[in-house]
Amino acid sequence: MQEFLSAIRSDASSEEIAAIPIPEVYRAAHVRRDEVGMFDGLESAEKDPRKSLHVGDVAVPELAPDEAYVAVMASAINFNTVWTSIFEPLPTFGFLDRLGKESRWGARHALDYHVVGSDAAGVVLRTGSAVRNWKPGDKVTVHCNYVDDQSPSAHDDSILADNQRIWGFETNFGGLADLAVVKANQLMPKPRHLTWEEAAANALCNSTSYRMLVSKNGAQMQQGDKVLVWGASGGLGAYAVQYVLNGGGTPVGVVSSPEKVELLHEFGVDAVIDRKSAGYRFWKDEHTQDESEWRRLGKDIRSLVGEDVDIVFEHPGRQTMGASVFAAKRGGIIMTCAATSGYMIEYDNRHLWMKLKTIKGSHFANYREAWDANQLVCEGKILPPLSAVYTLEHVGDAAYQVHRNLHEGKIGVLCLAPEEGLGIDDPEFRAEVGEDRITLFRRHGA
Ligand code: NAP
């Protein structure tokens, strides 16, 4: 892969990159099938990604006609890599085995190792014979909606497709590696003003937040809407608050430290609640919720923005869902895409039906939505909330930070890129967007 790196760094032509041979093996972060029981009996918090995520050489698989090899310059940690690395809620080898039964090409994925990672920025090295829109040398970012486009179910809103998968989580050959295998319909242009690691941070969380708030498939946020954003300085939340601000709404961010409050203020979010210092106890004990605590949250929101919120951007799940359903205004909507703190949810249904509220599920994004969200990054209207950068060798440490909620925004991972700061093709536009704005989270995390 070093030959590719030298070619990329010297801006080699498409033909020159196409002439470099694809290696037989590549360096990749992976978990192993024979280790799925390694954390049996431990609590989630005790399960340590540093023990289960390995970095080493794996074989380069054959390329299908609709796929591309991408040299991954940088990737990013998503929570799904945490789930894979702690084998929760299920070991991801079951996903690979199911994919393995679908076709000859699917069979490549059912291996005894799972190369993880659902974000990437890099350079196309080769394209399969059916790929029309991309060629070797193209600088790209990768979104993670992995869809079989031969199924009719994939042709309305592709995230609804019967066999939709998340690349690098429910498929093999993900982005935390020097090389990735992706479908051509996962490729998007790399934002020219960003470094590799800034460009790699966005696709998964940015597209998810875009669908939840902006798309016709989500809440269709209106100007003036008040939006409660849990984890507002985290991966999803840091994009959500930008969409609310861009769309003329008012975000109410919830975070868990004074440092995060300060970061959000600098990011332009005026109404911020520190849930730790507020000391909410939505659950009295494991089985009983406390409505007076929901009321206290509602009162805190009204004291900041004057009224109840139109939309709740929900992902913590069990710990917060009761409060989220309560806090939405009459007729409001609770958009949910996850359940970090537990997926068996409990809320008081009277608050839902009597006040005509809606709970709507959402999952990643279709190609159109991911493309439109990427375009906003390209235009400098959405900023990468990149707070820290690790090398691939230290991917376990990076995943540990996210697992233990020790991070802000996104954590980047350098794969082929030997150092931070490379890959900027349009420094003038970068200056126009503002170096300080682009690097706010990074300076805060440093
Ligand atoms: P993240 O970077 O870890 O951010 C999540 C934030 O949630 C944290 O920063 C934390 O903020 C807050 N949080 C955690 N536990 C909480 C609790 N018990 N109560 C209130 N707030 C809590 O993760 P992310 O990338 O935003 O992802 C969040 C979840 O969404 C994960 O479960 C992930 O798997 C899922 N996800 C789903 C999709 C999808 O397509 N369905 C896409 C992306 C992510 P504070 O501590 O500062 O409050």
Coordinates of C-alpha atoms and ligand atoms in Angstrom, one line a residue:
M1 CA 0.0 0.0 0.0
Q2 CA 3.1 2.3 0.4
E3 CA 3.3 2.6 -3.4
F4 CA -0.2 3.9 -3.5
L5 CA 0.5 6.3 -0.6
S6 CA 3.5 7.8 -2.5
A7 CA 1.4 8.0 -5.7
I8 CA -1.5 9.8 -3.8
R9 CA 0.9 12.2 -2.1
S10 CA 2.5 13.1 -5.4
D11 CA -0.9 13.6 -7.1
A12 CA -0.4 10.8 -9.6
S13 CA -2.8 10.6 -12.5
S14 CA -5.7 8.1 -12.7
E15 CA -3.7 6.0 -15.2
E16 CA -0.6 5.9 -12.9
I17 CA -2.7 4.8 -9.9
A18 CA -4.5 2.2 -12.1
A19 CA -1.1 0.8 -13.0
I20 CA 0.0 0.0 -9.5
P21 CA -0.7 -3.6 -8.5
I22 CA -3.2 -4.3 -5.8
P23 CA -1.4 -6.1 -2.9
E24 CA -2.5 -9.5 -1.7
V25 CA -2.9 -8.4 1.9
Y26 CA -3.7 -5.2 3.7
R27 CA -3.6 -3.9 7.3
A28 CA -6.9 -3.8 9.0
A29 CA -8.6 -3.5 12.4
H30 CA -10.7 -6.6 13.0
V31 CA -12.3 -8.7 15.7
R32 CA -12.0 -12.5 15.7
R33 CA -14.7 -15.1 15.7
D34 CA -12.8 -17.3 18.1
E35 CA -12.9 -14.4 20.7
V36 CA -16.6 -13.7 20.8
G37 CA -16.9 -15.2 24.2
M38 CA -13.9 -13.3 25.7
F39 CA -16.1 -10.9 27.8
D40 CA -18.7 -13.4 28.9
G41 CA -19.9 -12.5 32.4
L42 CA -18.6 -8.9 32.4
E43 CA -20.8 -5.8 32.5
S44 CA -20.8 -3.7 29.3
A45 CA -18.6 -1.0 30.8
E46 CA -16.0 -3.6 31.7
K47 CA -15.7 -4.9 28.2
D48 CA -12.6 -3.4 26.7
P49 CA -12.3 -2.8 22.9
R50 CA -8.5 -2.6 23.4
K51 CA -8.5 -6.3 24.0
S52 CA -10.8 -7.4 21.2
L53 CA -9.7 -5.0 18.3
H54 CA -6.7 -6.4 16.5
V55 CA -4.6 -4.7 13.8
G56 CA -2.9 -7.0 11.3
D57 CA -2.8 -8.1 7.7
V58 CA -5.8 -9.8 6.1
A59 CA -6.3 -10.9 2.5
V60 CA -7.6 -8.5 -0.1
P61 CA -10.9 -10.0 -1.4
E62 CA -11.8 -10.3 -5.1
L63 CA -13.6 -7.2 -6.4
A64 CA -17.3 -7.5 -7.5
P65 CA -18.4 -5.7 -10.7
D66 CA -20.3 -3.0 -8.8
E67 CA -17.5 -2.3 -6.3
A68 CA -14.4 -0.3 -5.8
Y69 CA -11.2 -0.7 -3.8
V70 CA -10.5 2.5 -1.9
A71 CA -7.1 3.4 -0.3
V72 CA -8.3 4.6 3.1
M73 CA -6.4 7.7 4.1
A74 CA -8.4 8.1 7.3
S75 CA -11.4 6.7 9.0
A76 CA -13.4 7.5 12.2
I77 CA -14.8 5.7 15.2
N78 CA -18.5 5.1 15.3
F79 CA -20.5 3.6 18.1
N80 CA -21.2 0.5 16.0
T81 CA -17.5 -0.4 16.1
V82 CA -17.8 -0.2 19.9
W83 CA -20.8 -2.6 19.7
T84 CA -18.8 -5.0 17.4
S85 CA -15.8 -4.9 19.7
I86 CA -17.7 -5.7 22.8
F87 CA -19.9 -8.3 21.0
E88 CA -23.1 -6.6 22.0
P89 CA -26.0 -6.8 21.7
L90 CA -24.9 -9.7 19.3
P91 CA -21.6 -10.8 17.8
T92 CA -21.6 -9.3 14.3
F93 CA -20.4 -12.6 12.8
G94 CA -24.1 -13.6 12.5
F95 CA -24.6 -10.7 10.1
L96 CA -21.6 -11.8 8.0
D97 CA -22.8 -15.4 7.9
R98 CA -26.2 -14.3 6.7
L99 CA -24.7 -12.1 4.0
G100 CA -22.5 -15.1 3.1
K101 CA -25.5 -17.2 2.1
E102 CA -26.9 -14.6 -0.3
S103 CA -24.6 -14.9 -3.3
R104 CA -21.2 -15.7 -4.5
W105 CA -20.1 -12.2 -3.7
G106 CA -21.7 -12.2 -0.3
A107 CA -19.8 -15.4 0.5
R108 CA -16.6 -13.4 0.6
H109 CA -17.8 -11.7 3.8
A110 CA -18.4 -14.8 6.0
L111 CA -14.9 -15.0 7.4
D112 CA -13.4 -15.8 10.9
Y113 CA -12.4 -12.1 11.2
H114 CA -14.5 -9.0 10.8
V115 CA -12.8 -5.9 9.4
V116 CA -14.8 -3.0 11.1
G117 CA -15.3 0.7 10.4
S118 CA -18.2 2.5 8.8
D119 CA -16.5 5.8 7.7
A120 CA -13.7 6.5 5.3
A121 CA -12.0 9.2 3.2
G122 CA -9.5 8.1 0.6
V123 CA -8.7 7.5 -3.0
V124 CA -10.3 5.1 -5.5
L125 CA -7.7 2.5 -6.6
R126 CA -9.8 0.2 -8.9
T127 CA -13.3 -0.1 -10.0
G128 CA -15.3 -3.2 -11.0
S129 CA -16.5 -3.6 -14.6
A130 CA -20.0 -2.3 -13.9
V131 CA -18.9 1.0 -12.3
R132 CA -19.6 4.1 -14.4
N133 CA -19.2 7.2 -12.3
W134 CA -15.9 6.7 -10.5
K135 CA -12.3 6.0 -11.6
P136 CA -8.9 5.4 -10.0
G137 CA -7.5 8.5 -8.5
D138 CA -10.9 10.0 -7.4
K139 CA -10.8 11.4 -3.9
V140 CA -13.8 10.2 -2.0
T141 CA -15.7 9.8 1.2
V142 CA -17.7 6.7 1.8
H143 CA -21.2 6.4 3.3
C144 CA -22.3 3.2 4.9
N145 CA -25.7 2.3 3.4
Y146 CA -24.9 -1.1 1.7
V147 CA -27.8 -1.9 -0.5
D148 CA -28.5 -4.7 -3.1
D149 CA -30.0 -2.6 -5.9
Q150 CA -31.4 -5.7 -7.6
S151 CA -34.2 -5.9 -5.0
P152 CA -37.4 -3.9 -5.8
S153 CA -37.5 -3.0 -2.1
A154 CA -34.4 -0.9 -2.5
H155 CA -36.0 1.4 -5.1
D156 CA -38.2 3.8 -3.1
D157 CA -36.2 4.7 0.0
S158 CA -33.2 2.4 -0.1
I159 CA -32.7 2.3 3.7
L160 CA -36.1 0.4 3.7
A161 CA -34.6 -2.3 1.5
D162 CA -35.2 -5.9 2.7
N163 CA -31.5 -6.6 2.8
Q164 CA -30.1 -3.2 3.7
R165 CA -26.9 -3.4 5.7
I166 CA -24.5 -1.0 7.4
W167 CA -21.0 -1.4 5.7
G168 CA -18.3 -2.3 8.2
F169 CA -20.8 -3.4 10.8
E170 CA -23.1 -5.8 9.0
T171 CA -20.6 -6.4 6.2
N172 CA -16.9 -7.2 6.2
F173 CA -14.0 -5.1 4.7
G174 CA -14.9 -1.9 6.5
G175 CA -13.1 1.5 6.8
L176 CA -10.7 1.1 9.7
A177 CA -8.0 -0.3 7.4
D178 CA -5.6 0.8 4.7
L179 CA -7.9 -0.5 2.0
A180 CA -11.7 -0.9 1.9
V181 CA -14.1 -2.7 -0.4
V182 CA -17.2 -0.6 -1.1
K183 CA -20.1 -0.6 -3.5
A184 CA -19.8 2.2 -6.1
N185 CA -23.1 3.6 -4.8
Q186 CA -21.5 4.3 -1.4
L187 CA -19.0 6.8 -2.9
M188 CA -19.3 10.6 -2.6
P189 CA -16.8 13.4 -3.4
K190 CA -14.3 14.3 -0.7
P191 CA -14.8 17.9 0.6
R192 CA -11.7 19.7 -1.0
H193 CA -11.1 22.1 1.9
L194 CA -10.8 19.4 4.6
T195 CA -8.0 17.1 5.7
W196 CA -8.3 13.4 5.3
E197 CA -9.3 12.9 8.9
E198 CA -11.8 15.8 8.9
A199 CA -13.3 14.4 5.7
A200 CA -13.6 10.9 7.2
A201 CA -15.4 12.0 10.3
N202 CA -18.7 12.9 8.8
A203 CA -20.6 10.5 6.6
L204 CA -22.2 8.2 9.2
C205 CA -23.3 10.7 11.8
N206 CA -23.9 13.6 9.5
S207 CA -26.2 11.6 7.2
T208 CA -28.1 10.1 10.1
S209 CA -28.7 13.5 11.7
Y210 CA -29.7 15.0 8.3
R211 CA -32.3 12.3 7.8
M212 CA -33.7 12.6 11.3
L213 CA -34.1 16.4 11.2
V214 CA -34.1 17.7 7.6
S215 CA -35.2 15.0 5.2
K216 CA -38.9 14.5 4.3
N217 CA -38.3 11.0 5.8
G218 CA -37.5 12.6 9.2
A219 CA -38.9 15.4 11.3
Q220 CA -38.9 18.0 8.5
M221 CA -37.8 20.6 10.9
Q222 CA -39.2 24.1 10.3
Q223 CA -37.7 27.5 10.9
G224 CA -38.4 28.5 14.5
D225 CA -38.6 25.0 15.8
K226 CA -37.2 24.2 19.2
V227 CA -35.2 21.0 19.2
L228 CA -34.0 19.1 22.3
V229 CA -30.7 17.4 21.3
W230 CA -29.4 14.7 23.7
G231 CA -25.6 14.2 23.6
A232 CA -25.3 17.5 21.8
S233 CA -21.5 17.5 21.7
G234 CA -21.3 13.8 20.7
G235 CA -21.1 12.2 17.3
L236 CA -24.7 12.6 16.2
G237 CA -25.5 15.6 18.4
A238 CA -22.8 17.8 17.0
Y239 CA -24.3 17.5 13.5
A240 CA -27.9 17.8 14.8
V241 CA -27.2 21.1 16.5
Q242 CA -25.7 22.4 13.3
Y243 CA -28.8 21.4 11.3
V244 CA -31.1 23.1 13.8
L245 CA -29.0 26.3 13.7
N246 CA -28.7 26.3 9.9
G247 CA -32.4 25.7 9.5
G248 CA -33.4 28.7 11.7
G249 CA -34.4 26.6 14.7
T250 CA -33.3 26.8 18.3
P251 CA -31.3 23.8 19.7
V252 CA -31.5 22.9 23.3
G253 CA -28.4 20.9 23.8
V254 CA -28.0 18.4 26.7
V255 CA -24.4 17.4 27.7
S256 CA -22.7 16.1 30.8
S257 CA -19.9 18.5 31.8
P258 CA -19.1 22.2 32.1
E259 CA -16.4 21.8 29.4
K260 CA -19.0 20.5 26.9
V261 CA -21.3 23.3 27.8
E262 CA -18.6 25.8 27.0
L263 CA -17.8 24.0 23.7
L264 CA -21.4 24.2 22.6
H265 CA -21.6 27.8 23.5
E266 CA -18.6 28.5 21.3
F267 CA -20.2 26.4 18.6
G268 CA -23.2 28.8 18.6
V269 CA -25.6 26.8 20.8
D270 CA -26.9 29.2 23.5
A271 CA -29.4 27.0 25.3
V272 CA -27.4 24.1 27.0
I273 CA -28.3 21.9 29.9
D274 CA -25.6 20.1 31.9
R275 CA -27.5 16.9 32.8
K276 CA -24.8 15.9 35.4
S277 CA -25.0 19.1 37.3
A278 CA -28.8 19.2 37.0
G279 CA -28.6 15.7 38.5
Y280 CA -31.8 14.3 36.8
R281 CA -32.8 10.9 38.1
F282 CA -35.4 9.9 35.5
W283 CA -35.4 6.4 37.0
K284 CA -35.9 6.0 40.8
D285 CA -34.7 2.5 40.5
E286 CA -34.2 -0.1 37.8
H287 CA -38.0 -0.5 37.3
T288 CA -39.6 2.8 38.2
Q289 CA -39.5 6.2 36.5
D290 CA -40.0 9.5 38.2
E291 CA -42.4 11.8 36.5
S292 CA -41.4 14.7 38.7
E293 CA -37.9 14.5 37.2
W294 CA -39.4 14.6 33.7
R295 CA -41.3 17.8 34.8
R296 CA -38.0 19.3 36.1
L297 CA -36.4 18.8 32.7
G298 CA -39.4 20.3 31.0
K299 CA -39.2 23.3 33.3
D300 CA -35.5 23.7 32.6
I301 CA -36.1 23.7 28.9
R302 CA -38.9 26.3 29.2
S303 CA -36.7 28.5 31.3
L304 CA -34.1 28.5 28.5
V305 CA -36.3 28.8 25.4
G306 CA -39.7 29.8 26.7
E307 CA -41.7 26.8 25.5
D308 CA -41.7 23.1 25.0
V309 CA -39.7 21.6 22.2
D310 CA -41.2 20.7 18.8
I311 CA -38.7 17.9 18.2
V312 CA -36.7 15.6 20.4
F313 CA -33.5 14.2 18.9
E314 CA -33.3 10.9 20.8
H315 CA -30.7 8.2 20.9
P316 CA -29.7 7.4 24.5
G317 CA -32.8 5.2 24.7
R318 CA -33.9 3.6 28.0
Q319 CA -32.4 6.2 30.3
T320 CA -34.1 9.2 28.6
M321 CA -37.0 8.0 26.4
G322 CA -39.6 8.6 29.2
A323 CA -38.4 12.1 29.6
S324 CA -38.2 12.7 25.9
V325 CA -41.8 11.7 25.3
F326 CA -42.8 13.9 28.2
A327 CA -40.7 16.9 27.1
A328 CA -42.0 17.1 23.5
K329 CA -44.7 19.7 23.0
R330 CA -48.4 18.8 22.2
G331 CA -48.2 17.4 18.6
G332 CA -44.4 17.2 18.8
I333 CA -42.2 14.5 17.4
I334 CA -39.6 12.3 19.0
M335 CA -37.1 11.1 16.4
T336 CA -35.1 8.1 17.6
C337 CA -32.3 6.2 16.0
A338 CA -30.6 4.3 18.8
A339 CA -30.6 3.1 22.4
T340 CA -27.2 3.5 23.8
S341 CA -28.4 3.0 27.4
G342 CA -30.8 0.1 26.7
Y343 CA -33.3 -0.8 24.0
M344 CA -36.2 -2.0 26.2
I345 CA -38.0 1.4 26.3
E346 CA -40.6 2.6 28.8
Y347 CA -42.6 5.8 28.6
D348 CA -46.1 6.9 29.8
N349 CA -48.3 6.4 26.8
R350 CA -50.9 8.8 28.1
H351 CA -48.5 11.7 27.4
L352 CA -48.2 10.4 23.8
W353 CA -51.8 9.9 22.8
M354 CA -53.5 12.7 24.8
K355 CA -51.0 15.2 23.5
L356 CA -50.9 13.7 20.0
K357 CA -47.2 13.2 19.9
T358 CA -45.4 11.0 17.4
I359 CA -42.4 8.7 18.0
K360 CA -40.6 8.0 14.7
G361 CA -37.8 5.6 14.1
S362 CA -34.9 6.4 11.8
H363 CA -31.8 4.6 10.6
F364 CA -28.8 6.0 8.8
A365 CA -29.8 7.5 5.4
N366 CA -30.4 6.6 1.8
Y367 CA -27.8 7.6 -0.9
R368 CA -29.7 10.8 -1.8
E369 CA -29.7 11.9 1.8
A370 CA -26.1 11.0 2.4
W371 CA -25.1 12.8 -0.8
D372 CA -27.0 15.9 0.1
A373 CA -25.6 15.9 3.7
N374 CA -22.1 15.5 2.2
Q375 CA -22.7 18.4 -0.2
L376 CA -23.4 20.6 2.8
V377 CA -20.0 19.6 4.2
C378 CA -18.4 20.4 0.8
E379 CA -20.0 23.8 0.9
G380 CA -18.6 24.5 4.3
K381 CA -22.2 24.7 5.8
I382 CA -21.6 21.7 8.1
L383 CA -18.4 21.5 10.0
P384 CA -16.6 18.3 11.0
P385 CA -16.7 18.0 14.9
L386 CA -13.3 16.2 15.0
S387 CA -11.9 16.3 18.5
A388 CA -9.1 13.8 18.5
V389 CA -7.0 11.7 16.1
Y390 CA -5.5 8.3 16.7
T391 CA -3.3 6.1 14.4
L392 CA -4.8 2.8 13.2
E393 CA -2.4 0.9 15.5
H394 CA -4.2 2.6 18.4
V395 CA -7.7 2.0 17.2
G396 CA -8.6 0.1 20.4
D397 CA -7.7 3.2 22.5
A398 CA -9.9 5.3 20.2
A399 CA -12.9 2.9 20.5
Y400 CA -12.3 2.8 24.3
Q401 CA -12.7 6.6 24.5
V402 CA -16.1 6.4 22.7
H403 CA -17.2 3.4 24.7
R404 CA -16.5 5.2 28.0
N405 CA -18.0 8.5 26.8
L406 CA -14.6 10.2 27.3
H407 CA -14.7 12.0 24.0
E408 CA -16.4 15.0 22.3
G409 CA -17.7 15.0 18.7
K410 CA -15.9 12.5 16.5
I411 CA -12.6 10.6 16.9
G412 CA -10.6 10.3 13.7
V413 CA -8.2 7.4 12.8
L414 CA -5.3 7.8 10.5
C415 CA -5.0 4.8 8.2
L416 CA -2.7 5.3 5.2
A417 CA -2.2 9.0 6.0
P418 CA 1.1 9.2 7.9
E419 CA 0.2 12.3 9.8
E420 CA -2.6 14.8 10.5
G421 CA -3.3 17.8 8.3
L422 CA -2.8 16.3 4.8
G423 CA -5.3 16.2 2.0
I424 CA -6.4 19.9 1.8
D425 CA -6.9 20.7 -1.9
D426 CA -8.6 24.1 -1.6
P427 CA -6.9 26.2 1.1
E428 CA -8.6 29.4 -0.1
F429 CA -12.0 28.0 0.6
R430 CA -10.8 26.6 3.9
A431 CA -9.8 30.1 4.9
E432 CA -13.2 31.4 3.8
V433 CA -15.0 28.8 5.9
G434 CA -12.7 29.6 8.8
E435 CA -9.8 27.6 10.2
D436 CA -11.0 28.4 13.7
R437 CA -14.5 27.1 13.0
I438 CA -13.3 24.0 11.3
T439 CA -10.9 23.1 14.1
L440 CA -13.0 24.2 17.1
F441 CA -13.6 20.6 18.5
R442 CA -10.0 19.6 17.7
R443 CA -8.6 22.6 19.7
H444 CA -11.0 21.8 22.5
G445 CA -10.1 18.1 22.6
A446 CA -6.3 18.8 22.4
Ligands
NAP1 P1 -21.4 9.4 20.9 O1 -20.4 10.1 20.1 O2 -21.0 8.5 22.0 O3 -22.4 10.4 21.5 C1 -23.5 10.0 22.3 C2 -23.8 11.1 23.4 O4 -25.0 10.6 24.1 C3 -22.7 11.1 24.4 O5 -21.8 12.1 24.1 C4 -23.4 11.5 25.7 O6 -23.4 12.9 25.9 C5 -24.9 11.1 25.4 N1 -25.3 10.0 26.3 C6 -24.7 8.8 26.5 N2 -25.4 8.1 27.4 C7 -26.4 8.9 27.8 C8 -27.4 8.8 28.8 N3 -27.6 7.6 29.5 N4 -28.3 9.8 29.0 C9 -28.2 10.9 28.3 N5 -27.2 11.1 27.4 C10 -26.3 10.1 27.1 O7 -22.3 8.4 20.0 P2 -23.1 8.8 18.7 O8 -22.2 8.6 17.5 O9 -23.7 10.1 18.8 O10 -24.2 7.7 18.6 C11 -25.2 7.6 19.7 C12 -26.0 6.4 19.5 O11 -26.6 6.4 18.2 C13 -25.2 5.1 19.6 O12 -25.9 4.1 20.2 C14 -25.0 4.7 18.1 O13 -24.8 3.3 17.9 C15 -26.3 5.2 17.5 N6 -26.3 5.5 16.1 C16 -27.3 5.0 15.3 C17 -27.3 5.4 14.0 C18 -28.4 4.8 13.1 O14 -28.3 5.0 11.9 N7 -29.4 4.1 13.6 C19 -26.3 6.2 13.5 C20 -25.4 6.7 14.3 C21 -25.4 6.4 15.6 P3 -23.3 13.6 27.3 O15 -22.6 12.6 28.2 O16 -22.5 14.8 27.0 O17 -24.7 13.9 27.7

